Short mmCIF file of C-alpha atoms in Angstrom, two decimals:
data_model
loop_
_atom_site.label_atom_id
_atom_site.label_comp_id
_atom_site.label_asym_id
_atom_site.label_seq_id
_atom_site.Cartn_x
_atom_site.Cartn_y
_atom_site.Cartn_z
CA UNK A 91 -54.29 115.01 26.03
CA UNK A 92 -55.50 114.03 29.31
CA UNK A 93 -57.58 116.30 31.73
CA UNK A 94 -56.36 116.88 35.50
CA UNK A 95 -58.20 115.12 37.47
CA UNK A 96 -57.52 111.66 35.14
CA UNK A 97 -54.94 109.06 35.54
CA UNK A 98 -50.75 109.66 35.85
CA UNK A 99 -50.87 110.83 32.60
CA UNK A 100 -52.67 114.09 33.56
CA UNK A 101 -50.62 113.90 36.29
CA UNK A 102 -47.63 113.74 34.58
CA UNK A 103 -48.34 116.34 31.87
CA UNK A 104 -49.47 119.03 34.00
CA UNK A 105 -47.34 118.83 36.68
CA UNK A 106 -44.66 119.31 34.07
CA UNK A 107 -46.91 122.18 32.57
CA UNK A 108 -47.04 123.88 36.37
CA UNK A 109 -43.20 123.31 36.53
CA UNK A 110 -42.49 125.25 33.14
CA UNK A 111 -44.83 128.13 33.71
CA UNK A 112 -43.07 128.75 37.24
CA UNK A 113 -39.80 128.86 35.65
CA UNK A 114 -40.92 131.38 33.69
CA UNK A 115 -41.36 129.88 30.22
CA UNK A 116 -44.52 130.50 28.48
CA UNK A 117 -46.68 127.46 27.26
CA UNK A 118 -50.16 126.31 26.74
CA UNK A 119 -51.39 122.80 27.21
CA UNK A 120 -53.59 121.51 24.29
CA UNK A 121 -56.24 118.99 25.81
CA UNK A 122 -59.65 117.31 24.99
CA UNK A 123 -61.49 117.72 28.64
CA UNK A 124 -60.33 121.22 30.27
CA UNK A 125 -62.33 123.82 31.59
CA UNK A 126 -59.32 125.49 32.61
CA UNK A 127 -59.52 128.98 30.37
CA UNK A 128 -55.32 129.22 30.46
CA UNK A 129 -55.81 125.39 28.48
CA UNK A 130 -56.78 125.40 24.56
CA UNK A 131 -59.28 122.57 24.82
CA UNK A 132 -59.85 120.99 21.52
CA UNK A 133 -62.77 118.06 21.74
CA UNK A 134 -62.42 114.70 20.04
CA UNK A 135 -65.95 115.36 18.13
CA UNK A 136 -66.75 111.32 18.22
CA UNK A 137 -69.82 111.08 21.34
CA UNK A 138 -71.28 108.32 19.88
CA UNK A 139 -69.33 104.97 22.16
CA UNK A 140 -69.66 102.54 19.57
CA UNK A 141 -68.60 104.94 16.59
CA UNK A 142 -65.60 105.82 18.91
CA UNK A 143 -65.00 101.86 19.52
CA UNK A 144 -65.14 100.96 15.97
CA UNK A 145 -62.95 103.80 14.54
CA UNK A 146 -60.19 102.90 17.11
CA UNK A 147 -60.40 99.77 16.38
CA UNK A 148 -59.21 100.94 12.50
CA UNK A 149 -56.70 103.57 14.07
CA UNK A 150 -53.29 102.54 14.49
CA UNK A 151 -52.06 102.71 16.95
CA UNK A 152 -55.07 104.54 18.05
CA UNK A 153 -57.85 106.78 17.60
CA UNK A 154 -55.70 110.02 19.27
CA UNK A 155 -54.44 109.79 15.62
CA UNK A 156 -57.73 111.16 14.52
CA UNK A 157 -57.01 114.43 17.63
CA UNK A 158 -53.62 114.94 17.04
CA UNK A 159 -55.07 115.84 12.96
CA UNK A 160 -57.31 118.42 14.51
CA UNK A 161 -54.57 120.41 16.52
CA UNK A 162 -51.95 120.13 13.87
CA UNK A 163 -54.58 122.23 12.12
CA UNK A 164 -54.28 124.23 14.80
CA UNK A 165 -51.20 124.89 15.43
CA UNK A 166 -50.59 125.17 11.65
CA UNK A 167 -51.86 128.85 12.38
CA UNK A 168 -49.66 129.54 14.64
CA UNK A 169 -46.87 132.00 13.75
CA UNK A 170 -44.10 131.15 16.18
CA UNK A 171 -42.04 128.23 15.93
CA UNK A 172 -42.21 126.50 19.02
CA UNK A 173 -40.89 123.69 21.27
CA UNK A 174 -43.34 120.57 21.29
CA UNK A 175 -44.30 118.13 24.15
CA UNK A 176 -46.29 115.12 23.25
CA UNK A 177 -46.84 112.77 26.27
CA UNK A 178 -48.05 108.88 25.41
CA UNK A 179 -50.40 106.63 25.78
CA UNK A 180 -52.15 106.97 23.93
CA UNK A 181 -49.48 106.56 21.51
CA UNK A 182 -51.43 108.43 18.45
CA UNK A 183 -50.68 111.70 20.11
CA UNK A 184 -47.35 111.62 18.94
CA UNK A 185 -48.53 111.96 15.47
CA UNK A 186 -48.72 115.24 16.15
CA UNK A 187 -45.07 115.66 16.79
CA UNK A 188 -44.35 113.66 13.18
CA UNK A 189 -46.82 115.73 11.20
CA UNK A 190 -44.84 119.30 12.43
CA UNK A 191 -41.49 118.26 12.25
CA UNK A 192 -41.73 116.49 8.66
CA UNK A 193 -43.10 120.48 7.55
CA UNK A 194 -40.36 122.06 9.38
CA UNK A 195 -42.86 123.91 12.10
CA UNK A 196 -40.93 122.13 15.24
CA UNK A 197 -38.36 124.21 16.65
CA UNK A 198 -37.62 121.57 18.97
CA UNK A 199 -39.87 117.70 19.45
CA UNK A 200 -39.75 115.88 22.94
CA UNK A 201 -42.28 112.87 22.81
CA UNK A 202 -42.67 111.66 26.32
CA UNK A 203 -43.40 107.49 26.94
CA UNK A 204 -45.67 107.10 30.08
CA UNK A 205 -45.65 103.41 28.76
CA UNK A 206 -43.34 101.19 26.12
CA UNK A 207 -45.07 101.00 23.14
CA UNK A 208 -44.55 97.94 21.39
CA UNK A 209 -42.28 96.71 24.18
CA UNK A 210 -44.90 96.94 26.90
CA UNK A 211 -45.65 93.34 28.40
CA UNK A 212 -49.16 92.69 27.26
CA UNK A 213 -48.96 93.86 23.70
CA UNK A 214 -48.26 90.77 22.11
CA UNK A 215 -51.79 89.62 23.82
CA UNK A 216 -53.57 92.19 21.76
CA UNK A 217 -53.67 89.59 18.63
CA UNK A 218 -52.90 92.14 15.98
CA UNK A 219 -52.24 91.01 12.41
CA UNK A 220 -48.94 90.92 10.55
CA UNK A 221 -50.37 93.87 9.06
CA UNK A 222 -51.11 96.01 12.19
CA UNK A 223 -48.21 94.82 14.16
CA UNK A 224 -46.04 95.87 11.54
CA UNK A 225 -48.05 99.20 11.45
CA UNK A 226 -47.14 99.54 15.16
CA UNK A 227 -43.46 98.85 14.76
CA UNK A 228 -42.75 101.16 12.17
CA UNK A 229 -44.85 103.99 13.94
CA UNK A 230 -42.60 103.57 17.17
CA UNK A 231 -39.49 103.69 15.19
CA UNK A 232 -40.61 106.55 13.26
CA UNK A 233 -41.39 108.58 16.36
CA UNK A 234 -38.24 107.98 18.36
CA UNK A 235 -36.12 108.39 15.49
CA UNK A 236 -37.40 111.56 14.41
CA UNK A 237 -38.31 113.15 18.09
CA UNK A 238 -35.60 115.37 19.44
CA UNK A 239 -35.66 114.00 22.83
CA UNK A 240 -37.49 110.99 23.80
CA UNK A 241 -38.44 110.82 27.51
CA UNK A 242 -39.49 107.96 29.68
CA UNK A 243 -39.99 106.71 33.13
CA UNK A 244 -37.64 103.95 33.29
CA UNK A 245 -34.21 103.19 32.46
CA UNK A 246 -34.60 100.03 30.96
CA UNK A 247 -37.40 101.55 28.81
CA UNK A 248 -34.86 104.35 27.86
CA UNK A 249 -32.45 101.74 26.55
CA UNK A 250 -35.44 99.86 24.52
CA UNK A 251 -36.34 103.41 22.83
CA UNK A 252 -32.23 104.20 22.10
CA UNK A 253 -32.09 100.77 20.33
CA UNK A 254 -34.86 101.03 18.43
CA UNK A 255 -34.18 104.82 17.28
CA UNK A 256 -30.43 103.47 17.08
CA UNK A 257 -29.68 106.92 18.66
CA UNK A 258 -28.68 108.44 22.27
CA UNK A 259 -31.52 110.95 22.36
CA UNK A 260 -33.38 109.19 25.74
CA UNK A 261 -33.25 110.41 29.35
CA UNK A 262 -35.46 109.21 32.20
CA UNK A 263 -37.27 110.90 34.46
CA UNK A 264 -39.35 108.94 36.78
CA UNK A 265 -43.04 110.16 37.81
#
């Protein structure tokens, strides 16, 4: 979701990308931003900044909800089954993984956490209503419950996620 040159995320993401392809297992990173012709670069369509700041401010949990629709048309053409590695915040992009795995197209889901979700310590200053908060809540739990393998960078985090998904499916690794 992120391009190269941006924040850990990117980092993160394609370091792990590097790390696959020189152990010999074919994959292709999915991004908005890359001008890297081995990436599939799908844009977000939205250039406008205040139509972008008003539809995420409708998007829960965020307006990578609205992305993560456009490559699960993508990948819907694919013919392989396939292993898939969504890697949060934002946490939308994990909508992806729910989408493929409640049609039976995952072979296998691991949704990585960068951040907590719900859990992280400002995110009871974001003055959502009972509406969105609950939103929020039942989004995380969906996603770690039905994910494969949740991944995170903490241990403490990796506990939060196993309570909430009320399964052992969490391992850290650390950036």
């Amino acid at each position: 979701h992120s391009n190269e040159t941006s924040l850990v995320g990117g980092l993160r993401v394609n370091k792990f990308h590097k790390f696959l392809i020189a152990k010999g297992i074919e994959c292709k990173l999915i991004n908005q931003y890359s001008k890297d012709p081995k990436h599939i670069s799908i844009p977000m369509g939205i250039k406008n900044q205040f139509l972008f700041r008003l539809i995420n401010a409708f998007c829960i949990p965020d307006i990578a909800l609205l992305w993560s629709n456009k490559v699960v048309k993508y990948l819907k053409n694919q013919e392989n089954d396939f292993i898939l590695f969504t890697s949060s915040p934002p946490h939308g992009i994990h909508n992806l993984g729910l989408k493929l795995k409640s049609e039976k197209r995952l072979f296998f889901w691991i949704a990585d956490f960068r951040d907590p979700w719900t859990k992280i310590d400002y995110f009871e200053q974001l003055q959502l209503s009972n509406w969105a908060l609950k939103q929020h809540i039942d989004q995380e739990k969906k996603v770690v419950s039905s994910a494969d393998r949740v991944v995170t960078v903490s241990w403490h985090w990796k506990e939060e996620f196993e309570e909430i998904s009320g399964k052992k499916n969490a391992v850290t690794i650390n950036n």
